[in-house]
Short mmCIF file of C-alpha atoms in Angstrom, two decimals:
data_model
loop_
_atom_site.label_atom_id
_atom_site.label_comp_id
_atom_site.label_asym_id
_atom_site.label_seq_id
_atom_site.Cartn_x
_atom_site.Cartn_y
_atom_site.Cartn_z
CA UNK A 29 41.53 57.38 112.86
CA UNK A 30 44.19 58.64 115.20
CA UNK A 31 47.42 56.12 114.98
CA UNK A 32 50.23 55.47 116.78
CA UNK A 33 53.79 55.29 116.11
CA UNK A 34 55.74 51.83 116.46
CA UNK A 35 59.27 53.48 116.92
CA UNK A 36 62.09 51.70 114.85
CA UNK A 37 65.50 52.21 116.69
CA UNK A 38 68.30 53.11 115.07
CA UNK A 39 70.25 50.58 116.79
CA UNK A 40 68.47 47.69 114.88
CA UNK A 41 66.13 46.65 111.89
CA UNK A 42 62.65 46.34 111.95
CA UNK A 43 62.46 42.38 112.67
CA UNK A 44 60.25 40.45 110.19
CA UNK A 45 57.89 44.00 109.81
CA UNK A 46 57.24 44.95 106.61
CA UNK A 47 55.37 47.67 104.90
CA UNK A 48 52.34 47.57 102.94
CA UNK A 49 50.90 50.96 100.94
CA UNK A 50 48.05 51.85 98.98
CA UNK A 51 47.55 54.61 96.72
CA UNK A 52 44.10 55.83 95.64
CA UNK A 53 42.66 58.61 93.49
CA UNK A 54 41.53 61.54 95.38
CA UNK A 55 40.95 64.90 93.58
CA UNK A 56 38.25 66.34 95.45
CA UNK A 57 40.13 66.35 98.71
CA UNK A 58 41.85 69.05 100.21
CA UNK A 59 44.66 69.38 102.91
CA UNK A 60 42.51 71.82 105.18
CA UNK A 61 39.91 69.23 105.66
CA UNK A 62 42.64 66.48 105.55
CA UNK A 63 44.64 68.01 108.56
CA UNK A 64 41.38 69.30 110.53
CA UNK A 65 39.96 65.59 110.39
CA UNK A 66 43.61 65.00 112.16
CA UNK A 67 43.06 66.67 114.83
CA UNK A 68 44.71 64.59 118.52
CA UNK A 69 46.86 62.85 115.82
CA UNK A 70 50.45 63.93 114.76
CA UNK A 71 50.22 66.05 111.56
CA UNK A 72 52.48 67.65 108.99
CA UNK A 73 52.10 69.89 106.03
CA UNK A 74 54.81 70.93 103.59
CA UNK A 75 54.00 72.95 100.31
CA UNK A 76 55.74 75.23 98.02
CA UNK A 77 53.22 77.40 95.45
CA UNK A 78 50.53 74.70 93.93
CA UNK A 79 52.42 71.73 95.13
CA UNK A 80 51.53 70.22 98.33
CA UNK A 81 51.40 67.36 100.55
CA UNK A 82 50.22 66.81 103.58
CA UNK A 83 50.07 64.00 106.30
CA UNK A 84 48.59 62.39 109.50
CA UNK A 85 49.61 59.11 111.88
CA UNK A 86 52.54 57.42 112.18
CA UNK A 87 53.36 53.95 111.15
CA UNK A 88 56.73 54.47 112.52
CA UNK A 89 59.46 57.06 113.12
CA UNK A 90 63.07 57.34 113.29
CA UNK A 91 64.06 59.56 116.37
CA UNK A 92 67.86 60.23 117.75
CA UNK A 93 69.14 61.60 120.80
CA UNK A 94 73.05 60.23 120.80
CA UNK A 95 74.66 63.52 120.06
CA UNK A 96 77.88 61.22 119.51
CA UNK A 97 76.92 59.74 115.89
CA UNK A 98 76.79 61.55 112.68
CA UNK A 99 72.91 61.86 113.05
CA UNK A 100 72.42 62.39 108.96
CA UNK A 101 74.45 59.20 107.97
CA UNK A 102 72.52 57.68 110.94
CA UNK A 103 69.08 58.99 109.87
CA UNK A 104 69.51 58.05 105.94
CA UNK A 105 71.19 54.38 106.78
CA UNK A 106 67.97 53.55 109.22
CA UNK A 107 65.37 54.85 106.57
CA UNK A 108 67.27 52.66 103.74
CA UNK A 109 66.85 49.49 106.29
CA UNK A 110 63.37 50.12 106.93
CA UNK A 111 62.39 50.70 102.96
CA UNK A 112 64.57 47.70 102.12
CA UNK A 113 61.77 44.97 101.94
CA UNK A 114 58.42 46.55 101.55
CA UNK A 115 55.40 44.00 101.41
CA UNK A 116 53.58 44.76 97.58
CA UNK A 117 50.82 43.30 95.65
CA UNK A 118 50.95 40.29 93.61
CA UNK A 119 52.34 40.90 90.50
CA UNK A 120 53.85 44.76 91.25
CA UNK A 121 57.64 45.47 90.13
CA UNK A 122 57.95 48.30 92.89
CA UNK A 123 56.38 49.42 96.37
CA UNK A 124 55.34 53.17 95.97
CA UNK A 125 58.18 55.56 96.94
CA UNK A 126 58.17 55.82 100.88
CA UNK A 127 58.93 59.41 102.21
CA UNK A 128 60.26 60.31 105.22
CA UNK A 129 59.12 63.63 107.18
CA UNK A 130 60.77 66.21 109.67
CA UNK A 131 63.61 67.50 110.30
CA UNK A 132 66.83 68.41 112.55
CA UNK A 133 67.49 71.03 115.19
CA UNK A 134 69.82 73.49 114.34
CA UNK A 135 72.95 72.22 116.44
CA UNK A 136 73.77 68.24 116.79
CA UNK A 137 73.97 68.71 120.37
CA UNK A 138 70.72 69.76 121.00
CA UNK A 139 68.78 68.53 124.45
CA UNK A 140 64.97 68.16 123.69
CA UNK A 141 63.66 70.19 127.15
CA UNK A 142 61.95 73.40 126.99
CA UNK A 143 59.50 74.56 124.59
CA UNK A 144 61.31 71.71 122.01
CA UNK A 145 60.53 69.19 124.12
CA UNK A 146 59.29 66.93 121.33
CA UNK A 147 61.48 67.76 119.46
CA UNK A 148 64.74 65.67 119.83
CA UNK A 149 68.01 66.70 117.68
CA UNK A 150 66.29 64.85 114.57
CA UNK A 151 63.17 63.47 114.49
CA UNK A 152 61.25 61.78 111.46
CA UNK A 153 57.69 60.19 110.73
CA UNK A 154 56.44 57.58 108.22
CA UNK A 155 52.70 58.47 108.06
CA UNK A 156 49.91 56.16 108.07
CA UNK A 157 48.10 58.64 105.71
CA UNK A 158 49.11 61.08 103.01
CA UNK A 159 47.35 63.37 100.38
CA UNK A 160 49.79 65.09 97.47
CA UNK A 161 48.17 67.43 95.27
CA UNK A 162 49.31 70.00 92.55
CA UNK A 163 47.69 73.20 90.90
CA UNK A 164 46.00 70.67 88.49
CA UNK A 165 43.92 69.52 90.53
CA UNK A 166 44.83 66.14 91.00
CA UNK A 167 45.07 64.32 94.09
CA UNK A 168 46.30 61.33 95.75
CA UNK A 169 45.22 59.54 98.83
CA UNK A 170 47.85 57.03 100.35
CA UNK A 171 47.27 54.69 103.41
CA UNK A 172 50.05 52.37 104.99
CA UNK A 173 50.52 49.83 107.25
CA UNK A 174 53.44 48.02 109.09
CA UNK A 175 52.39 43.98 108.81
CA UNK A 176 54.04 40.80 109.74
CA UNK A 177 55.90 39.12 107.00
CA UNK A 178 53.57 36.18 106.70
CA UNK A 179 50.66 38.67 106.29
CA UNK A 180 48.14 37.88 103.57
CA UNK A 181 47.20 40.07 100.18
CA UNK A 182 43.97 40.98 102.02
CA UNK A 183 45.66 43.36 103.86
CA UNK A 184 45.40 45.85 100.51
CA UNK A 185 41.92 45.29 100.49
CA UNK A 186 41.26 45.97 103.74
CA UNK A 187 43.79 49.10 103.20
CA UNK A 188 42.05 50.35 100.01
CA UNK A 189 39.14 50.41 102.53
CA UNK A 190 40.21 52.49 105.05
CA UNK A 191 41.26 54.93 102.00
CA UNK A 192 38.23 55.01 100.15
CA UNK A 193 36.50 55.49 103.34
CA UNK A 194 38.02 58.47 104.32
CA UNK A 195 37.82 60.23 100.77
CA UNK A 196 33.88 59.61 101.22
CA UNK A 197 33.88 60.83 104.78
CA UNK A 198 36.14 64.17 104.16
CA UNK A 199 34.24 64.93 100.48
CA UNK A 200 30.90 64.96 102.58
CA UNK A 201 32.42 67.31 105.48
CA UNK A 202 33.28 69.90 101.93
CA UNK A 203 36.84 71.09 101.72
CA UNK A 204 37.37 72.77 105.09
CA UNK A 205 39.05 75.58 103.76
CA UNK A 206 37.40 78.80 105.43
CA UNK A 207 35.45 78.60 108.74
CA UNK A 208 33.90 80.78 111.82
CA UNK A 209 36.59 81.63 114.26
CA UNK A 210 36.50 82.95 117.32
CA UNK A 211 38.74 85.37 118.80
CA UNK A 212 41.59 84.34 120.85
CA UNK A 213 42.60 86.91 123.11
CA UNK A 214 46.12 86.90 124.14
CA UNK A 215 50.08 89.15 124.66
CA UNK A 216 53.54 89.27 123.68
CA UNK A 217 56.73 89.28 125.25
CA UNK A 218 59.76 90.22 123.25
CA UNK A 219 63.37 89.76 123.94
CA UNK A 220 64.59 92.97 126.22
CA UNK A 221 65.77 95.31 123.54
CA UNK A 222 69.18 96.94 125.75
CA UNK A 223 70.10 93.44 126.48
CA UNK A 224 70.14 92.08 122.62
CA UNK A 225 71.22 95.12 121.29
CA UNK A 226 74.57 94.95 123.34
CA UNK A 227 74.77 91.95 121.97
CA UNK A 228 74.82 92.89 118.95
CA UNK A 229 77.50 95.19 119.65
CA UNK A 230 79.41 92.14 121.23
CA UNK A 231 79.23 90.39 117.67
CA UNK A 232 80.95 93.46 115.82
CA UNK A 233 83.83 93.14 118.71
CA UNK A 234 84.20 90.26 117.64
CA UNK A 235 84.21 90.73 113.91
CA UNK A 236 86.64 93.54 114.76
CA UNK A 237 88.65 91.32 116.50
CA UNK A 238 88.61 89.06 113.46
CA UNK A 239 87.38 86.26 115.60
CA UNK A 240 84.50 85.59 112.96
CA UNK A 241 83.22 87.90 109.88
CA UNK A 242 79.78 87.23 109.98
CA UNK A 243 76.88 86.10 112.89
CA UNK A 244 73.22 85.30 112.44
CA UNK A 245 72.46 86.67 115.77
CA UNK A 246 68.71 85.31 116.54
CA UNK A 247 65.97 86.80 119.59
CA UNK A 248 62.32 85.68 120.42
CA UNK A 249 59.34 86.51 121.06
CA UNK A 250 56.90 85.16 123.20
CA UNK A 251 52.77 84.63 122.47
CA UNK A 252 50.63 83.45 125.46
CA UNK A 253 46.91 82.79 124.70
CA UNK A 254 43.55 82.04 126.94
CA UNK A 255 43.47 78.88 124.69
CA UNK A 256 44.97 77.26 121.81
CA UNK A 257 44.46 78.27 118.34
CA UNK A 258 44.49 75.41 115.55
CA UNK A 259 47.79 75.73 113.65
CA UNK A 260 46.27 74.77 110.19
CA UNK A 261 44.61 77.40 110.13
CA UNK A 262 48.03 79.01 110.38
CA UNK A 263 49.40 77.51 108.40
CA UNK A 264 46.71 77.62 105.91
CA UNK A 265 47.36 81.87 105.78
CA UNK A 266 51.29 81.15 105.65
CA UNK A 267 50.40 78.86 102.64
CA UNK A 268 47.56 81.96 101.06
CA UNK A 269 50.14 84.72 101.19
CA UNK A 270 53.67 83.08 101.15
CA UNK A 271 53.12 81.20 97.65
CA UNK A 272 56.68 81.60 96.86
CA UNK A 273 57.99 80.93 99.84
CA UNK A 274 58.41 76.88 101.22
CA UNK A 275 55.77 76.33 103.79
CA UNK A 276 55.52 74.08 106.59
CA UNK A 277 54.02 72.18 109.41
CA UNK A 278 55.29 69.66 111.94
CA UNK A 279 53.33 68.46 114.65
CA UNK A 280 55.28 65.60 116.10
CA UNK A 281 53.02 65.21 118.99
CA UNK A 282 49.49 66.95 119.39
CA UNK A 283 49.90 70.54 120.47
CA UNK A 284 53.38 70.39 120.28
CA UNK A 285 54.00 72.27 116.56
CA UNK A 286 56.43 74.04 114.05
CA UNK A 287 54.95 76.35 111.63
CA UNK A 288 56.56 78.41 108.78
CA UNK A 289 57.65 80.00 105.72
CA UNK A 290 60.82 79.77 104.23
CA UNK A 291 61.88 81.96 101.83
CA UNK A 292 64.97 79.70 100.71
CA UNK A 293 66.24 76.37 100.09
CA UNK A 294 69.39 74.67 101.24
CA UNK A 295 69.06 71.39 99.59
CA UNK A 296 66.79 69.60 96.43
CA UNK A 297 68.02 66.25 95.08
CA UNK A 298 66.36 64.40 92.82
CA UNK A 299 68.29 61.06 90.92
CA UNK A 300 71.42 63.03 90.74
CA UNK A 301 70.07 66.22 90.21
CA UNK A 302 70.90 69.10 92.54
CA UNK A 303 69.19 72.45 93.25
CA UNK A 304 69.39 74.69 95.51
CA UNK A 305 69.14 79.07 96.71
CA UNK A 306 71.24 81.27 97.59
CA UNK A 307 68.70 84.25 98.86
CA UNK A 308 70.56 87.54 100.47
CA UNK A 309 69.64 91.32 100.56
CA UNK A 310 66.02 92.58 100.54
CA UNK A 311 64.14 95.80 99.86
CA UNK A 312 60.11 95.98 100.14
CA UNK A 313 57.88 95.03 97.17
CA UNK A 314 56.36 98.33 97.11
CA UNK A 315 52.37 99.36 96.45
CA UNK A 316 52.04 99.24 92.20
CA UNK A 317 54.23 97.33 90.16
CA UNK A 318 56.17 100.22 88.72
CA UNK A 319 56.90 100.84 92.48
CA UNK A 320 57.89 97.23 92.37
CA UNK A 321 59.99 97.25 89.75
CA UNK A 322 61.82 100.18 90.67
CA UNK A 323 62.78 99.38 94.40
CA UNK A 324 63.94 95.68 92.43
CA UNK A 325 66.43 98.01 90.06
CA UNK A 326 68.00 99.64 92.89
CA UNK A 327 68.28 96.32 94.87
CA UNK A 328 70.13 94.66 91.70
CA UNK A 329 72.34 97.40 92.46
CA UNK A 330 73.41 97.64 95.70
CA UNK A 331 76.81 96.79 96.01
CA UNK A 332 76.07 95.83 99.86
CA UNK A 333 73.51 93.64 99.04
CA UNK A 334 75.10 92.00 95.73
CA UNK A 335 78.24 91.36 98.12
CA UNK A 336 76.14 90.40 100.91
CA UNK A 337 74.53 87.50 99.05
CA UNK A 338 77.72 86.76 97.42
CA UNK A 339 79.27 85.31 100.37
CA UNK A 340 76.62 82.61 100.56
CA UNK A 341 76.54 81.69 97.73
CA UNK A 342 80.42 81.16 97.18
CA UNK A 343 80.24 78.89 100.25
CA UNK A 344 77.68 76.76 99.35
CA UNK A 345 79.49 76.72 96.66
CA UNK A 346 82.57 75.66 97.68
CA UNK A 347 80.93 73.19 99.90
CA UNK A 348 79.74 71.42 97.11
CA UNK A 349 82.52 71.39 95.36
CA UNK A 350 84.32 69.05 97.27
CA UNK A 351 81.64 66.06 95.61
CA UNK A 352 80.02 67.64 92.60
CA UNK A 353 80.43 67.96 89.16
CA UNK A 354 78.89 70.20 87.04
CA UNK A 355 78.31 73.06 89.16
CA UNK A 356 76.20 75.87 87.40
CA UNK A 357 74.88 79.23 88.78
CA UNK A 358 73.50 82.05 87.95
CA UNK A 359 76.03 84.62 85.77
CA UNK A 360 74.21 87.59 88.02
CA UNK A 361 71.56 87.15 90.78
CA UNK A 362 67.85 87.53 89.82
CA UNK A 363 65.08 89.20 92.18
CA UNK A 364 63.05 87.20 93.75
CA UNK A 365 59.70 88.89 94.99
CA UNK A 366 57.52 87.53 97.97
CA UNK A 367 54.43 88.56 99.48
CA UNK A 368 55.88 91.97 100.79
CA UNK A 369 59.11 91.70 100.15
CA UNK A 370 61.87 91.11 97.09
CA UNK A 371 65.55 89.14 97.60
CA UNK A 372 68.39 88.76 95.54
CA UNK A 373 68.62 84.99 94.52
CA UNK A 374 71.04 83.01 92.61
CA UNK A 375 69.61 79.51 91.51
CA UNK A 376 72.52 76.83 92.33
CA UNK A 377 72.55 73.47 90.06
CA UNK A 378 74.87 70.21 90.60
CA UNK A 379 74.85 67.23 89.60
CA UNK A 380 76.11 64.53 92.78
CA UNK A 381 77.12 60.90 92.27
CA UNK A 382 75.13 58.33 92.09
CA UNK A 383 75.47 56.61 96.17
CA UNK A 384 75.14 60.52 97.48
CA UNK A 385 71.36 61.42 99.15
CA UNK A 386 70.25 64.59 100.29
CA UNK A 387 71.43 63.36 103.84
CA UNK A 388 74.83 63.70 102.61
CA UNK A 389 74.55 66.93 100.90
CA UNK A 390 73.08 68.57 103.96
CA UNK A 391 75.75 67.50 105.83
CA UNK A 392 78.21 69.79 103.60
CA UNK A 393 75.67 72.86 103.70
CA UNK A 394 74.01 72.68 107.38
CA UNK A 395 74.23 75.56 108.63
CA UNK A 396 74.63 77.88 105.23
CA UNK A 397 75.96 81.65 106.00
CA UNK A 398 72.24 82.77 106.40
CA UNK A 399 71.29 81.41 109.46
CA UNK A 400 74.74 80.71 111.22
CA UNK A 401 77.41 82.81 110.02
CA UNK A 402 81.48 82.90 109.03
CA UNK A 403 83.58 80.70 109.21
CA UNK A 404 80.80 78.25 110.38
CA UNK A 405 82.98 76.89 113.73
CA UNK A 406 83.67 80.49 115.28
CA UNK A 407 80.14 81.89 114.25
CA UNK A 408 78.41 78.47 115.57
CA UNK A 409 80.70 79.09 119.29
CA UNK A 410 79.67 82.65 119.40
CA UNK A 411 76.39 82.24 118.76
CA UNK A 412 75.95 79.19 121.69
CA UNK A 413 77.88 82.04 124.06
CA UNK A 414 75.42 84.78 123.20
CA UNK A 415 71.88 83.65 122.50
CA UNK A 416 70.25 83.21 125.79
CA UNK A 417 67.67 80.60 124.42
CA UNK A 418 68.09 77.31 122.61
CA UNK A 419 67.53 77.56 119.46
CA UNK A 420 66.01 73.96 118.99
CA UNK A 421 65.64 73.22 115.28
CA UNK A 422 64.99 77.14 114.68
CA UNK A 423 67.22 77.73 111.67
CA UNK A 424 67.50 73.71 111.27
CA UNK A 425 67.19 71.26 108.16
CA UNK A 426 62.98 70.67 108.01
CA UNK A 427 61.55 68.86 104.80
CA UNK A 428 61.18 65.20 103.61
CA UNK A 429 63.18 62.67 101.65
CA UNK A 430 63.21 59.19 100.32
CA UNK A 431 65.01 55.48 100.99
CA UNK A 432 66.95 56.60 97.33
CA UNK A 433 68.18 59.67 98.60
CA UNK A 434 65.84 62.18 96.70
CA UNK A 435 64.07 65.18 98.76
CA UNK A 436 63.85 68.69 99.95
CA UNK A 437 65.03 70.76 102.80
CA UNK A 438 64.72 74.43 103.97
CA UNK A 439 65.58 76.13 106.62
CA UNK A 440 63.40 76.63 109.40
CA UNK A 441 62.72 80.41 109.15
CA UNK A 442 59.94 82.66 110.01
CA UNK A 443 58.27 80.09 112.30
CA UNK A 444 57.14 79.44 115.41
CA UNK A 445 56.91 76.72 117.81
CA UNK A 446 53.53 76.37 119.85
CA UNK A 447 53.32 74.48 123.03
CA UNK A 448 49.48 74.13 123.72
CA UNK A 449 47.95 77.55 124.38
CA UNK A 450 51.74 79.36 123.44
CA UNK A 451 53.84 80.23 120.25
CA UNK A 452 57.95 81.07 121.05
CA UNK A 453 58.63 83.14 117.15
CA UNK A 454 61.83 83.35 116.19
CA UNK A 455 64.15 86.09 114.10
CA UNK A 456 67.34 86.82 113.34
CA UNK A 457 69.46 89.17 111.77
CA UNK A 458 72.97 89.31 109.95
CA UNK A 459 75.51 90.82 111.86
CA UNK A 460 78.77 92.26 109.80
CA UNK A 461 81.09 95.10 109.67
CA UNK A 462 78.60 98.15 109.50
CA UNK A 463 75.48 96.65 111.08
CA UNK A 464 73.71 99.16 113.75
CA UNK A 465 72.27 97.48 116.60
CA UNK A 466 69.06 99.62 116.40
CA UNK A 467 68.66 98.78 112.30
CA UNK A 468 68.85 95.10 113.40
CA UNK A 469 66.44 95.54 116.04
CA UNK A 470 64.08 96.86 113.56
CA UNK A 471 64.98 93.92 111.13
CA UNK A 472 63.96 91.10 113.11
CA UNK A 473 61.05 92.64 114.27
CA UNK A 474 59.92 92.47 110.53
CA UNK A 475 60.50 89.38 110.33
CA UNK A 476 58.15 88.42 113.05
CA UNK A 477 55.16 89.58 110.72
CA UNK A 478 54.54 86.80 108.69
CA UNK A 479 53.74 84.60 112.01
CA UNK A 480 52.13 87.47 113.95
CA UNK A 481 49.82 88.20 111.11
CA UNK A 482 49.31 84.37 110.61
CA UNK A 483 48.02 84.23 114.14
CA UNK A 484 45.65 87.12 113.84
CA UNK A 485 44.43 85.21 110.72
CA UNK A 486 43.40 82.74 112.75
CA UNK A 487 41.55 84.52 115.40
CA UNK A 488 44.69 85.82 117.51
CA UNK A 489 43.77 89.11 119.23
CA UNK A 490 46.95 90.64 120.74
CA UNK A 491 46.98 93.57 123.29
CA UNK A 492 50.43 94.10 122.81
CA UNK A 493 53.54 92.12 121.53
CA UNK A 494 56.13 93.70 123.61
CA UNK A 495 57.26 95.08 119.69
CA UNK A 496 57.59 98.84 119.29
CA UNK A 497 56.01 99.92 115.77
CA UNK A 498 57.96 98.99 112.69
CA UNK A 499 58.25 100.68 108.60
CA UNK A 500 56.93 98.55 106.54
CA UNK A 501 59.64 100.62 104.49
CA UNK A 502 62.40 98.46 105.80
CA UNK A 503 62.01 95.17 104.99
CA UNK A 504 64.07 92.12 106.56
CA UNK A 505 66.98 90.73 104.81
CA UNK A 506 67.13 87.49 103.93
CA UNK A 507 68.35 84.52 105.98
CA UNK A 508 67.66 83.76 109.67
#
């Protein structure tokens, strides 16, 4: 059932195309099998906890590469053009809300080559398929099409078809969540340590210097494998073990894909509504819960840490201030406690006028303190100076929104990007007045865990990963 995308420039409407959707009942389905079934098509999985969605095809996509346009006002003014005259049934008040998913690299000038070669500075799909599911159990099966204007009411017939079709198929293949894997042998290559540690000691130069107070100074490392592994099945461990956590998958174009876990969110809109996280500081989550609950005392009070996340939150705060009303936070952050490891997070509520979208409220947050640095202009020239890589949409917006302006985005952190047989992971660390080059070292190679043990999940059986050992006693801060 593979499909292919009719692109809709930017540049101009979709003619006399309109959409058509239809929305069936499916609890008995699962994303696993969903995605697997996928395979050769483009794919994409986002999920937070019990609530999930997942998706396969493309009917069409919005895609930029004009680095001179404000690509978010661009992005949310073609996906209001397309959604503007959907084709529904006879005798329906309202097409189903049509979702848009992706994301955008971490810089607007980004140049799709490398290992982000398809992925362009934003890049977003409306799916021919999608199943949504929550911890109740219930499920829902959407398939769309792009038809001419004069097109008959057959065509949801002949859609409810193809959906009812695939529910029977996938319920008789059972839920694909566990299978036989092979192993994958395959080795690492890290960023040289001398060479990123003097960089480090370049960014507290320049703190010194006052030239910035704060850099999110990133490094890589590099997984080759005899052959590819699937990424839902990393994904699928990402999703097991990261429940708090926002988890995702992009595969824009088979074998090309983004996978990871997100520990934060920069922006949640819905009709009005803001939310958002401001996650800094970290300590481990310790063995037994009174361990747990002690090493969460003594993070609540760390000055470092409490000041730490302070200064993202009081941007993001100030950022939003300039359109809000009704900005609430937290009185004192609360702990919030992952897998293996436990942040300080203060929850961030707003409420935005009516004609703002998410679009427009990532445009004041993109890129937060965590994953760039302060003030955003100086950290975002030191960093394109001193990271040796491109960071492609690494740190960028990822997530999905609407035609009214509602959605989600998070930061793409803890990830990878695979490129048939390899995986580039990325980490970084906060650099500020105090930081030791060696500490930071240690830091992001934490952070590589979540991906490295993701990949072993799935078969991945590493000689070496160019990582000297790490203590699990020194967990990664939060951010990049």
């Amino acid at each position: 059932m593979q499909a292919h995308p009719e692109e809709f420039p930017l540049s101009r409407p979709p003619g006399r195309a309109r959409l058509a959707t239809v929305t069936i009942p499916a609890p008995d389905l699962r994303p696993e099998a969903f995605l697997r079934h996928a395979e050769g098509e483009e794919r994409g999985f986002w999920a937070r906890g019990d609530r999930w969605v997942a998706h396969r095809g493309v009917v069409t996509e919005l895609r930029g590469g004009d680095r001179s346009v404000d690509r978010f006002e661009e992005v949310a003014s073609a996906a209001r053009e397309l959604a503007r005259d959907p084709f529904v049934p006879e005798g329906t008040a309202r097409a189903p809300r049509l979702r848009f998913y992706g994301g955008f690299s971490f810089r607007p000038d980004h140049v799709a080559e490398g290992v982000w070669s398809d992925f362009p500075a934003w890049l977003f799909h409306v799916p021919v398929l999608e199943l949504e599911g929550e911890g109740s159990g219930d499920a829902w099966l959407r398939v769309r099409a792009l038809v001419d204007v004069g097109a008959s009411q057959d065509v949801f017939v002949r859609l409810r078809h193809r959906a009812e079709a695939l529910r029977a198929e996938l319920t008789a293949a059972g839920d694909g969540a566990t299978r036989p894997r092979a192993a994958v042998p395959g080795h690492g290559a890290a960023t040289d340590r001398a060479r990123w540690e003097d960089t480090v000691r370049k960014s507290l130069e320049a703190i010194d210097r006052g030239v910035i107070s704060k850099a999110v100074l990133a490094r890589t490392l590099d997984v080759e494998l005899e052959e590819p592994v699937d990424p839902v099945d990393v994904v699928a461990h990402l999703w097991k073990v990261n429940r708090g956590s926002y988890v995702f998958l992009f595969e824009p174009t088979p074998g090309a894909t983004l996978v990871g876990a997100a520990p934060e969110t920069v922006a949640t809109l819905r009709d009005g509504v803001f939310h958002a996280t401001a996650v800094a500081g970290s300590i481990r989550r310790g063995e037994t819960t009174r361990e747990q609950a002690e090493l969460a005392a003594r993070l609540l009070a760390s000055e470092k840490d409490r000041n730490e996340q302070r200064i993202a939150l009081d941007d993001m705060v100030a950022r939003l201030g300039t359109v809000a009303q009704q900005i609430r936070t937290d009185p004192q952050p609360h702990v919030l406690t992952l897998d293996r490891i436990q942040h300080l997070e203060t929850e961030i509520r707003a409420s935005v006028p009516s004609e703002m979208g998410i679009l427009d409220v990532l445009r004041l947050l993109h890129p937060t303190p965590a994953v760039c640095g302060l003030p955003r202009d100086s950290a975002m020239a030191f960093l394109a100076e001193a990271e040796p890589f491109e960071r492609g949409w690494y740190s960028g917006p990822v997530g999905l929104f609407d035609a009214e302006g509602n959605g989600i985005f998070v930061p793409a952190l803890r990830m990878g990007v695979s490129t048939g047989s390899g995986w580039r992971l990325f980490a970084g660390a906060g650099i500020v007045e105090g930081s030791v080059p060696a500490s930071e070292w240690e830091e992001t190679a934490i952070k590589f865990e979540p991906m490295l043990e993701a990949l072993a999940a799935s078969g991945v059986e590493l000689s070496h990963t160019g990582e000297a050992c790490v203590r699990r006693a020194a967990p990664p801060r939060a951010g990049a």
